[in-house]
mmCIF file of C-alpha atoms and ligand atoms in Angstrom:
data_model
loop_
_atom_site.group_PDB
_atom_site.id
_atom_site.type_symbol
_atom_site.label_atom_id
_atom_site.label_comp_id
_atom_site.label_asym_id
_atom_site.label_seq_id
_atom_site.Cartn_x
_atom_site.Cartn_y
_atom_site.Cartn_z
ATOM 1 C CA MET A 1 9.413 4.055 -22.320
ATOM 2 C CA LYS A 2 8.520 7.614 -21.398
ATOM 3 C CA LYS A 3 6.511 8.166 -18.212
ATOM 4 C CA HIS A 4 5.477 11.223 -16.257
ATOM 5 C CA ILE A 5 5.220 10.746 -12.492
ATOM 6 C CA VAL A 6 3.720 13.120 -9.930
ATOM 7 C CA MET A 7 5.488 12.998 -6.568
ATOM 8 C CA MET A 8 3.578 14.188 -3.499
ATOM 9 C CA PRO A 9 6.014 14.172 -0.556
ATOM 10 C CA GLY A 10 3.465 15.382 2.040
ATOM 11 C CA ASP A 11 4.402 15.694 5.716
ATOM 12 C CA GLY A 12 6.791 14.364 8.361
ATOM 13 C CA ILE A 13 9.113 11.721 6.930
ATOM 14 C CA GLY A 14 7.159 11.896 3.637
ATOM 15 C CA PRO A 15 9.755 14.068 1.850
ATOM 16 C CA GLU A 16 12.638 11.806 2.931
ATOM 17 C CA VAL A 17 11.069 8.558 1.737
ATOM 18 C CA THR A 18 9.800 10.261 -1.432
ATOM 19 C CA ALA A 19 13.363 11.313 -2.230
ATOM 20 C CA SER A 20 14.424 7.653 -1.865
ATOM 21 C CA ALA A 21 11.618 6.531 -4.166
ATOM 22 C CA GLN A 22 12.597 9.068 -6.803
ATOM 23 C CA GLN A 23 16.271 8.108 -6.614
ATOM 24 C CA VAL A 24 15.376 4.471 -7.187
ATOM 25 C CA LEU A 25 13.092 5.334 -10.117
ATOM 26 C CA GLU A 26 15.867 7.454 -11.629
ATOM 27 C CA ALA A 27 18.275 4.545 -11.297
ATOM 28 C CA VAL A 28 15.753 2.220 -12.973
ATOM 29 C CA ALA A 29 15.314 4.692 -15.844
ATOM 30 C CA GLU A 30 19.052 4.796 -16.329
ATOM 31 C CA GLU A 31 19.551 1.045 -16.108
ATOM 32 C CA PHE A 32 16.720 0.176 -18.476
ATOM 33 C CA SER A 33 16.893 3.215 -20.774
ATOM 34 C CA HIS A 34 13.503 4.637 -19.851
ATOM 35 C CA ARG A 35 12.697 8.290 -19.525
ATOM 36 C CA PHE A 36 10.883 9.197 -16.314
ATOM 37 C CA THR A 37 9.983 12.819 -15.649
ATOM 38 C CA PHE A 38 8.966 13.985 -12.188
ATOM 39 C CA GLU A 39 6.745 16.772 -10.960
ATOM 40 C CA GLU A 40 6.267 17.646 -7.296
ATOM 41 C CA GLN A 41 2.813 18.552 -5.979
ATOM 42 C CA PRO A 42 1.603 19.580 -2.510
ATOM 43 C CA ILE A 43 -0.747 17.484 -0.343
ATOM 44 C CA GLY A 44 -1.557 17.160 3.365
ATOM 45 C CA GLY A 45 -0.583 19.494 6.197
ATOM 46 C CA THR A 46 2.111 21.297 4.223
ATOM 47 C CA ALA A 47 -0.492 22.009 1.533
ATOM 48 C CA VAL A 48 -2.822 23.414 4.216
ATOM 49 C CA ASP A 49 -0.023 25.700 5.416
ATOM 50 C CA ASN A 50 1.085 26.870 1.985
ATOM 51 C CA HIS A 51 -2.089 26.720 -0.096
ATOM 52 C CA GLY A 52 -4.960 26.740 2.408
ATOM 53 C CA SER A 53 -6.186 23.273 1.412
ATOM 54 C CA PRO A 54 -4.994 19.682 2.071
ATOM 55 C CA LEU A 55 -5.576 18.960 -1.613
ATOM 56 C CA PRO A 56 -5.298 21.982 -3.910
ATOM 57 C CA ALA A 57 -7.262 21.549 -7.169
ATOM 58 C CA SER A 58 -3.987 21.897 -9.070
ATOM 59 C CA THR A 59 -2.650 18.752 -7.365
ATOM 60 C CA THR A 60 -5.626 16.683 -8.525
ATOM 61 C CA GLU A 61 -5.282 18.089 -12.063
ATOM 62 C CA ALA A 62 -1.579 17.243 -12.189
ATOM 63 C CA CYS A 63 -2.275 13.704 -10.952
ATOM 64 C CA LYS A 64 -4.934 13.188 -13.609
ATOM 65 C CA ALA A 65 -2.446 14.190 -16.292
ATOM 66 C CA ALA A 66 0.294 11.860 -14.999
ATOM 67 C CA ASP A 67 1.035 8.212 -15.818
ATOM 68 C CA ALA A 68 1.336 7.360 -12.121
ATOM 69 C CA VAL A 69 1.449 9.087 -8.763
ATOM 70 C CA PHE A 70 3.611 8.582 -5.679
ATOM 71 C CA LEU A 71 2.717 9.797 -2.197
ATOM 72 C CA GLY A 72 4.997 9.981 0.857
ATOM 73 C CA ALA A 73 2.798 10.431 3.933
ATOM 74 C CA VAL A 74 0.415 12.969 5.420
ATOM 75 C CA GLY A 75 -0.462 14.141 8.926
ATOM 76 C CA GLY A 76 1.112 15.358 12.134
ATOM 77 C CA PRO A 77 0.280 16.858 15.548
ATOM 78 C CA LYS A 78 0.528 20.371 14.124
ATOM 79 C CA TRP A 79 -2.776 19.925 12.284
ATOM 80 C CA ASP A 80 -4.574 17.610 14.742
ATOM 81 C CA GLN A 81 -6.872 20.339 16.033
ATOM 82 C CA ASN A 82 -7.844 21.549 12.554
ATOM 83 C CA PRO A 83 -11.472 21.249 11.443
ATOM 84 C CA ALA A 84 -12.166 18.085 9.385
ATOM 85 C CA HIS A 85 -11.891 19.811 5.983
ATOM 86 C CA LEU A 86 -8.448 21.200 6.856
ATOM 87 C CA ARG A 87 -6.948 17.984 8.195
ATOM 88 C CA PRO A 88 -4.055 16.479 6.213
ATOM 89 C CA GLU A 89 -5.851 13.101 6.015
ATOM 90 C CA ARG A 90 -8.666 14.809 4.113
ATOM 91 C CA GLY A 91 -6.195 15.392 1.278
ATOM 92 C CA LEU A 92 -5.384 11.700 1.093
ATOM 93 C CA LEU A 93 -9.028 10.637 1.201
ATOM 94 C CA ASP A 94 -9.970 13.186 -1.472
ATOM 95 C CA ILE A 95 -7.194 12.225 -3.861
ATOM 96 C CA ARG A 96 -8.235 8.558 -3.539
ATOM 97 C CA LYS A 97 -11.822 9.540 -4.318
ATOM 98 C CA ASN A 98 -11.010 12.041 -7.087
ATOM 99 C CA LEU A 99 -8.869 9.512 -8.917
ATOM 100 C CA GLU A 100 -11.349 6.645 -8.216
ATOM 101 C CA LEU A 101 -8.643 4.506 -6.647
ATOM 102 C CA PHE A 102 -10.977 1.868 -5.254
ATOM 103 C CA ALA A 103 -8.546 -1.066 -5.085
ATOM 104 C CA ASN A 104 -5.834 -0.889 -2.457
ATOM 105 C CA LEU A 105 -3.254 -3.670 -2.686
ATOM 106 C CA ARG A 106 -1.137 -4.244 0.398
ATOM 107 C CA PRO A 107 1.239 -7.168 -0.006
ATOM 108 C CA VAL A 108 2.756 -8.556 3.205
ATOM 109 C CA LYS A 109 5.822 -10.735 2.901
ATOM 110 C CA GLY A 110 8.381 -11.352 5.600
ATOM 111 C CA PHE A 111 12.121 -11.399 4.884
ATOM 112 C CA SER A 112 13.733 -14.603 6.111
ATOM 113 C CA SER A 113 16.588 -12.783 7.862
ATOM 114 C CA LEU A 114 14.103 -10.612 9.757
ATOM 115 C CA LEU A 115 11.902 -13.342 11.193
ATOM 116 C CA HIS A 116 13.301 -12.539 14.631
ATOM 117 C CA ALA A 117 12.431 -8.849 14.221
ATOM 118 C CA SER A 118 8.763 -9.666 14.696
ATOM 119 C CA PRO A 119 7.399 -9.738 18.242
ATOM 120 C CA LEU A 120 5.626 -12.914 17.101
ATOM 121 C CA LYS A 121 7.415 -16.271 17.308
ATOM 122 C CA GLU A 122 9.591 -17.094 14.308
ATOM 123 C CA GLU A 123 7.740 -20.332 13.654
ATOM 124 C CA VAL A 124 4.476 -18.370 13.491
ATOM 125 C CA VAL A 125 5.636 -15.733 11.018
ATOM 126 C CA GLN A 126 7.726 -17.918 8.722
ATOM 127 C CA ASN A 127 6.289 -18.475 5.238
ATOM 128 C CA SER A 128 3.884 -15.546 5.569
ATOM 129 C CA ASP A 129 3.145 -14.202 2.120
ATOM 130 C CA PHE A 130 -0.247 -12.686 1.532
ATOM 131 C CA MET A 131 -1.970 -9.737 -0.071
ATOM 132 C CA ILE A 132 -4.611 -7.592 1.579
ATOM 133 C CA ILE A 133 -6.963 -6.071 -0.974
ATOM 134 C CA ARG A 134 -8.778 -3.251 0.716
ATOM 135 C CA GLU A 135 -11.775 -1.393 -0.741
ATOM 136 C CA LEU A 136 -10.646 2.244 -0.656
ATOM 137 C CA THR A 137 -13.340 4.655 -1.787
ATOM 138 C CA GLY A 138 -16.477 3.501 0.035
ATOM 139 C CA GLY A 139 -17.739 2.289 3.385
ATOM 140 C CA LEU A 140 -17.512 4.226 6.633
ATOM 141 C CA TYR A 141 -14.837 6.562 5.309
ATOM 142 C CA PHE A 142 -17.114 8.126 2.727
ATOM 143 C CA GLY A 143 -20.723 7.339 3.744
ATOM 144 C CA GLU A 144 -23.186 10.220 4.102
ATOM 145 C CA PRO A 145 -24.452 11.513 6.425
ATOM 146 C CA LYS A 146 -21.367 11.928 8.528
ATOM 147 C CA GLU A 147 -22.154 14.566 11.093
ATOM 148 C CA ARG A 148 -22.612 15.795 14.626
ATOM 149 C CA ARG A 149 -26.111 16.497 15.857
ATOM 150 C CA ASN A 150 -27.764 17.608 19.070
ATOM 151 C CA ASN A 151 -25.174 20.313 19.852
ATOM 152 C CA GLY A 152 -22.391 17.916 19.108
ATOM 153 C CA ASN A 153 -23.655 15.278 21.507
ATOM 154 C CA SER A 154 -24.831 12.789 18.893
ATOM 155 C CA VAL A 155 -22.819 11.582 15.953
ATOM 156 C CA VAL A 156 -23.549 9.698 12.763
ATOM 157 C CA ASP A 157 -21.156 7.842 10.471
ATOM 158 C CA THR A 158 -22.629 5.860 7.610
ATOM 159 C CA LEU A 159 -21.421 2.565 6.190
ATOM 160 C CA ALA A 160 -22.771 2.481 2.649
ATOM 161 C CA TYR A 161 -21.928 0.354 -0.396
ATOM 162 C CA ASP A 162 -23.496 -0.134 -3.810
ATOM 163 C CA ARG A 163 -23.465 -3.551 -5.423
ATOM 164 C CA HIS A 164 -21.093 -2.395 -8.169
ATOM 165 C CA GLU A 165 -18.575 -1.088 -5.619
ATOM 166 C CA ILE A 166 -18.485 -4.472 -3.925
ATOM 167 C CA GLU A 167 -18.428 -6.419 -7.178
ATOM 168 C CA ARG A 168 -15.424 -4.591 -8.595
ATOM 169 C CA ILE A 169 -13.266 -5.032 -5.485
ATOM 170 C CA VAL A 170 -14.280 -8.654 -4.949
ATOM 171 C CA ARG A 171 -13.375 -9.314 -8.582
ATOM 172 C CA ARG A 172 -9.906 -7.870 -7.921
ATOM 173 C CA GLY A 173 -9.655 -10.333 -5.044
ATOM 174 C CA PHE A 174 -10.509 -13.317 -7.247
ATOM 175 C CA GLU A 175 -8.165 -12.162 -10.010
ATOM 176 C CA ALA A 176 -5.279 -11.699 -7.575
ATOM 177 C CA ALA A 177 -5.907 -15.106 -5.984
ATOM 178 C CA ARG A 178 -5.888 -16.721 -9.415
ATOM 179 C CA LEU A 179 -2.432 -15.258 -10.093
ATOM 180 C CA ARG A 180 -1.128 -16.311 -6.677
ATOM 181 C CA ARG A 181 -1.915 -19.518 -4.767
ATOM 182 C CA GLY A 182 -5.621 -19.636 -5.592
ATOM 183 C CA HIS A 183 -6.985 -18.997 -2.119
ATOM 184 C CA LEU A 184 -9.301 -16.093 -1.326
ATOM 185 C CA THR A 185 -10.436 -15.077 2.159
ATOM 186 C CA SER A 186 -13.317 -12.622 2.162
ATOM 187 C CA VAL A 187 -13.414 -10.781 5.475
ATOM 188 C CA ASP A 188 -16.667 -9.261 6.715
ATOM 189 C CA LYS A 189 -18.952 -8.927 9.725
ATOM 190 C CA ALA A 190 -21.961 -10.673 8.206
ATOM 191 C CA ASN A 191 -23.283 -11.756 11.604
ATOM 192 C CA VAL A 192 -24.038 -8.095 12.361
ATOM 193 C CA LEU A 193 -23.819 -5.773 9.352
ATOM 194 C CA GLU A 194 -26.213 -5.590 6.414
ATOM 195 C CA SER A 195 -23.403 -4.298 4.193
ATOM 196 C CA SER A 196 -21.427 -7.441 5.009
ATOM 197 C CA ARG A 197 -24.375 -9.661 4.149
ATOM 198 C CA LEU A 198 -24.546 -8.147 0.650
ATOM 199 C CA TRP A 199 -20.756 -8.465 0.414
ATOM 200 C CA ARG A 200 -20.969 -12.168 1.232
ATOM 201 C CA GLU A 201 -23.795 -12.745 -1.263
ATOM 202 C CA ILE A 202 -21.730 -11.163 -4.013
ATOM 203 C CA VAL A 203 -18.677 -13.290 -3.210
ATOM 204 C CA GLU A 204 -20.897 -16.383 -3.353
ATOM 205 C CA GLU A 205 -22.407 -15.309 -6.704
ATOM 206 C CA MET A 206 -19.036 -14.614 -8.249
ATOM 207 C CA LYS A 207 -17.204 -17.726 -7.165
ATOM 208 C CA SER A 208 -18.633 -19.908 -9.953
ATOM 209 C CA GLU A 209 -16.665 -17.723 -12.395
ATOM 210 C CA TYR A 210 -13.458 -18.709 -10.607
ATOM 211 C CA PRO A 211 -13.514 -22.501 -10.187
ATOM 212 C CA ASP A 212 -9.727 -22.430 -9.747
ATOM 213 C CA VAL A 213 -9.986 -20.281 -6.596
ATOM 214 C CA THR A 214 -10.996 -21.663 -3.201
ATOM 215 C CA VAL A 215 -13.025 -19.180 -1.187
ATOM 216 C CA GLU A 216 -13.639 -18.844 2.513
ATOM 217 C CA HIS A 217 -15.559 -16.258 4.493
ATOM 218 C CA GLU A 218 -14.091 -15.101 7.749
ATOM 219 C CA LEU A 219 -15.575 -12.697 10.277
ATOM 220 C CA VAL A 220 -13.272 -9.747 10.853
ATOM 221 C CA ASP A 221 -12.721 -10.416 14.546
ATOM 222 C CA ALA A 222 -11.722 -14.016 13.883
ATOM 223 C CA ALA A 223 -9.593 -12.925 10.928
ATOM 224 C CA ALA A 224 -7.744 -10.470 13.180
ATOM 225 C CA MET A 225 -6.840 -13.325 15.487
ATOM 226 C CA LYS A 226 -5.852 -15.753 12.728
ATOM 227 C CA LEU A 227 -3.700 -13.126 11.058
ATOM 228 C CA ILE A 228 -1.219 -13.205 13.918
ATOM 229 C CA THR A 229 -1.679 -16.798 15.106
ATOM 230 C CA ASN A 230 -1.506 -18.433 11.670
ATOM 231 C CA PRO A 231 -0.543 -15.828 9.041
ATOM 232 C CA SER A 232 0.722 -18.389 6.526
ATOM 233 C CA HIS A 233 -2.881 -19.570 6.186
ATOM 234 C CA PHE A 234 -3.664 -16.531 4.043
ATOM 235 C CA ASP A 235 -3.091 -15.896 0.353
ATOM 236 C CA VAL A 236 -5.431 -13.066 -0.683
ATOM 237 C CA ILE A 237 -7.686 -11.231 1.761
ATOM 238 C CA VAL A 238 -10.394 -9.013 0.297
ATOM 239 C CA THR A 239 -12.273 -6.683 2.607
ATOM 240 C CA GLU A 240 -14.053 -3.367 3.024
ATOM 241 C CA ASN A 241 -12.315 -0.085 3.680
ATOM 242 C CA MET A 242 -12.069 0.141 7.453
ATOM 243 C CA PHE A 243 -11.536 -3.572 8.125
ATOM 244 C CA GLY A 244 -8.682 -3.441 5.608
ATOM 245 C CA ASP A 245 -7.172 -0.400 7.286
ATOM 246 C CA ILE A 246 -7.068 -2.111 10.656
ATOM 247 C CA LEU A 247 -5.936 -5.527 9.429
ATOM 248 C CA SER A 248 -3.082 -4.080 7.390
ATOM 249 C CA ASP A 249 -1.534 -2.293 10.386
ATOM 250 C CA GLU A 250 -1.909 -5.505 12.349
ATOM 251 C CA ALA A 251 -0.250 -7.461 9.538
ATOM 252 C CA SER A 252 2.782 -5.212 9.677
ATOM 253 C CA VAL A 253 3.975 -6.838 12.906
ATOM 254 C CA ILE A 254 4.683 -9.940 10.844
ATOM 255 C CA THR A 255 7.396 -8.174 8.851
ATOM 256 C CA GLY A 256 8.924 -6.646 11.957
ATOM 257 C CA SER A 257 8.187 -3.059 10.983
ATOM 258 C CA LEU A 258 5.482 -0.989 9.378
ATOM 259 C CA GLY A 259 8.366 0.628 7.527
ATOM 260 C CA MET A 260 8.519 -2.361 5.173
ATOM 261 C CA LEU A 261 5.026 -2.398 3.698
ATOM 262 C CA PRO A 262 4.275 -0.908 0.268
ATOM 263 C CA SER A 263 0.884 -0.261 -1.274
ATOM 264 C CA ALA A 264 -0.783 0.373 -4.598
ATOM 265 C CA SER A 265 -4.144 2.104 -4.976
ATOM 266 C CA LEU A 266 -5.584 1.420 -8.406
ATOM 267 C CA ASN A 267 -8.519 2.601 -10.491
ATOM 268 C CA GLU A 268 -10.463 0.531 -13.055
ATOM 269 C CA GLU A 269 -7.558 0.850 -15.477
ATOM 270 C CA ALA A 270 -3.876 0.537 -14.703
ATOM 271 C CA PHE A 271 -3.564 4.010 -13.214
ATOM 272 C CA GLY A 272 -2.436 4.084 -9.621
ATOM 273 C CA LEU A 273 -1.210 5.968 -6.596
ATOM 274 C CA TYR A 274 1.678 4.284 -4.806
ATOM 275 C CA GLU A 275 2.496 4.933 -1.189
ATOM 276 C CA PRO A 276 4.104 3.339 1.842
ATOM 277 C CA VAL A 277 1.542 1.962 4.311
ATOM 278 C CA HIS A 278 3.274 3.777 7.172
ATOM 279 C CA GLY A 279 2.363 7.274 8.298
ATOM 280 C CA SER A 280 4.295 10.525 8.541
ATOM 281 C CA ALA A 281 6.144 9.594 11.796
ATOM 282 C CA PRO A 282 6.607 13.246 12.887
ATOM 283 C CA ASP A 283 8.747 12.145 15.860
ATOM 284 C CA ILE A 284 11.612 11.100 13.574
ATOM 285 C CA ALA A 285 11.013 13.522 10.691
ATOM 286 C CA GLY A 286 14.067 15.226 9.236
ATOM 287 C CA GLN A 287 16.522 13.006 11.105
ATOM 288 C CA GLY A 288 17.385 10.590 8.308
ATOM 289 C CA LYS A 289 16.000 7.694 10.337
ATOM 290 C CA ALA A 290 13.017 6.800 8.165
ATOM 291 C CA ASN A 291 12.902 3.347 6.629
ATOM 292 C CA PRO A 292 12.834 3.854 2.844
ATOM 293 C CA ILE A 293 11.934 0.224 2.059
ATOM 294 C CA ALA A 294 8.133 0.653 2.028
ATOM 295 C CA SER A 295 8.517 3.517 -0.453
ATOM 296 C CA ILE A 296 11.058 1.739 -2.583
ATOM 297 C CA LEU A 297 8.878 -1.366 -2.758
ATOM 298 C CA SER A 298 5.955 0.911 -3.685
ATOM 299 C CA THR A 299 7.910 2.091 -6.732
ATOM 300 C CA ALA A 300 8.266 -1.569 -7.735
ATOM 301 C CA LEU A 301 4.481 -1.879 -7.537
ATOM 302 C CA MET A 302 4.191 1.237 -9.735
ATOM 303 C CA LEU A 303 6.443 -0.273 -12.375
ATOM 304 C CA ARG A 304 4.541 -3.555 -12.350
ATOM 305 C CA HIS A 305 0.937 -2.386 -12.129
ATOM 306 C CA SER A 306 0.944 0.922 -14.015
ATOM 307 C CA PHE A 307 3.825 0.544 -16.470
ATOM 308 C CA GLY A 308 3.882 -3.229 -17.079
ATOM 309 C CA MET A 309 7.591 -3.267 -16.250
ATOM 310 C CA ASP A 310 7.880 -6.608 -14.497
ATOM 311 C CA GLN A 311 11.574 -7.078 -14.939
ATOM 312 C CA GLU A 312 12.333 -3.633 -13.571
ATOM 313 C CA ALA A 313 10.044 -4.241 -10.601
ATOM 314 C CA GLN A 314 11.745 -7.527 -9.853
ATOM 315 C CA ARG A 315 15.151 -5.879 -9.987
ATOM 316 C CA ILE A 316 14.079 -3.457 -7.249
ATOM 317 C CA GLU A 317 12.503 -6.181 -5.120
ATOM 318 C CA SER A 318 15.542 -8.380 -5.410
ATOM 319 C CA ALA A 319 17.900 -5.513 -4.469
ATOM 320 C CA VAL A 320 15.770 -4.765 -1.418
ATOM 321 C CA SER A 321 15.840 -8.356 -0.238
ATOM 322 C CA GLN A 322 19.569 -8.598 -0.835
ATOM 323 C CA ALA A 323 20.168 -5.460 1.250
ATOM 324 C CA VAL A 324 17.967 -6.837 4.011
ATOM 325 C CA GLU A 325 19.550 -10.286 3.885
ATOM 326 C CA GLN A 326 22.976 -8.612 4.102
ATOM 327 C CA GLY A 327 21.842 -7.133 7.415
ATOM 328 C CA TYR A 328 21.287 -3.500 6.459
ATOM 329 C CA HIS A 329 18.337 -1.940 8.218
ATOM 330 C CA THR A 330 17.076 1.307 9.687
ATOM 331 C CA ALA A 331 16.514 1.723 13.424
ATOM 332 C CA ASP A 332 12.782 0.928 13.323
ATOM 333 C CA VAL A 333 13.655 -2.724 12.684
ATOM 334 C CA ASN A 334 14.274 -3.816 16.197
ATOM 335 C CA ILE A 335 17.037 -6.435 16.020
ATOM 336 C CA PRO A 336 20.384 -6.608 17.814
ATOM 337 C CA ASP A 337 22.353 -7.827 14.786
ATOM 338 C CA GLY A 338 23.027 -6.438 11.325
ATOM 339 C CA GLN A 339 24.020 -2.897 10.580
ATOM 340 C CA VAL A 340 21.902 0.140 11.371
ATOM 341 C CA VAL A 341 22.072 2.647 8.524
ATOM 342 C CA ASN A 342 20.211 5.840 7.742
ATOM 343 C CA THR A 343 17.613 6.490 5.040
ATOM 344 C CA LYS A 344 20.123 7.699 2.500
ATOM 345 C CA GLU A 345 22.638 4.924 3.126
ATOM 346 C CA LEU A 346 20.020 2.203 2.797
ATOM 347 C CA THR A 347 18.665 3.769 -0.396
ATOM 348 C CA GLU A 348 22.134 3.983 -1.894
ATOM 349 C CA ARG A 349 22.905 0.419 -0.866
ATOM 350 C CA ILE A 350 19.747 -0.782 -2.626
ATOM 351 C CA ILE A 351 20.585 1.206 -5.764
ATOM 352 C CA ASP A 352 24.120 -0.213 -5.808
ATOM 353 C CA LEU A 353 22.721 -3.729 -5.539
ATOM 354 C CA MET A 354 20.306 -3.003 -8.397
ATOM 355 C CA LYS A 355 23.165 -1.882 -10.577
ATOM 356 C CA ALA A 356 25.338 -4.838 -9.571
ATOM 357 C CA ASP A 357 22.510 -7.167 -10.593
ATOM 358 C CA SER A 358 22.591 -5.796 -14.115
ATOM 359 C CA THR A 359 26.346 -6.329 -14.332
ATOM 360 C CA THR A 360 25.785 -9.974 -13.507
ATOM 361 C CA THR A 361 23.139 -10.271 -16.208
ATOM 362 C CA ASN A 362 25.400 -8.602 -18.763
ATOM 363 C CA ILE A 363 28.327 -10.832 -17.908
ATOM 364 C CA MET A 364 26.112 -13.870 -18.205
ATOM 365 C CA ASN A 365 24.844 -12.621 -21.554
ATOM 366 C CA CYS A 366 28.442 -12.451 -22.797
ATOM 367 C CA TYR A 367 28.707 -16.192 -22.391
ATOM 368 C CA VAL A 368 25.575 -17.196 -24.255
HETATM 369 C C1 IPM B 411 -3.848 4.351 5.615
HETATM 370 C C2 IPM B 411 -4.002 5.471 6.603
HETATM 371 C C3 IPM B 411 -5.148 6.363 6.160
HETATM 372 C C4 IPM B 411 -6.404 5.527 6.140
HETATM 373 C C5 IPM B 411 -5.349 7.627 7.017
HETATM 374 C C6 IPM B 411 -4.086 8.448 7.111
HETATM 375 C C7 IPM B 411 -6.490 8.458 6.514
HETATM 376 O O1 IPM B 411 -4.186 4.981 7.882
HETATM 377 O O2 IPM B 411 -3.587 4.627 4.429
HETATM 378 O O3 IPM B 411 -3.972 3.179 6.002
HETATM 379 O O4 IPM B 411 -7.052 5.335 7.175
HETATM 380 O O5 IPM B 411 -6.755 5.038 5.063
HETATM 381 MN MN1 MN B 412 -4.055 2.807 8.016
#
């Protein structure tokens, strides 16, 4: 298959983990005889510096013409004092909006050999395997008005949702639960927020269409507690934009490092932007210390969700878990054992394991 992919490295460690992602995609193309072409586009703080905007119009155009998009990370102290429209994060929010990427999938799955890397007790984190589905183009992030008044002494942010915005994300939640273990947790704050009350009504309306899915409603504060006291309780969590942002960072402590979590941001069709959940980590940028696993696992999500390449995706995921189980990890994974390697070494290790996997398959095929 022929696919054109836009790569947006962004800021901080973004370029390093994007290079890892591209290397893995190139290896997949070679192994499975696909043709992937890559095009680099600016976003974030570096785009502000070089093009005067965190999201140049040409970047959006290139993304629209691509089959899928990868993003490294945006942000850094250098741009923290910039006005809102020149902040790196604005670029990320605008690309999500411009491409209508309303469904953000954040799978969280611990590796068995890294249970002790979590600050939580091993018996708490074991068997954690859930998916946070975060609404990505509405809610507090995008509600209008959003402004300062009264000489800057009063502020307004607006939490707004239309029925159709809630319906489409809740539907993604039900569909994902159906394909997994059939359990959906809808997280809201219906004891306080009107938006959450509509959210809850919609979940209740829709559940008759999914008799195979069990549904529970959980208030966000209680969900935050349960997520780290009993994470294996969860299968699919569906929630609004900001709740999902907060819960997914919290969930990362289960895997031992934020450097492990991939994400997919999808539109109504199969088009998507794939990015690690972690940020630009400016403190370690350019030092080869970044954990490439979140990015590499994001490329697996790209192959599965945008290209329908399940086998290829599985090959990546299996190589990553083999590398982890063999003890290879970057310094962010805080464990005394195993072998600390740099970004490049871990990426190469994973690619070698991917290739070795195919040899095994070929050998086996010889015998059938
Ligand atoms: C994320 C990030 C972004 C968000 C920031 C960088 C705007 O934290 O992708 O989770 O809040 O959505
Ligand atoms: Mn976040």
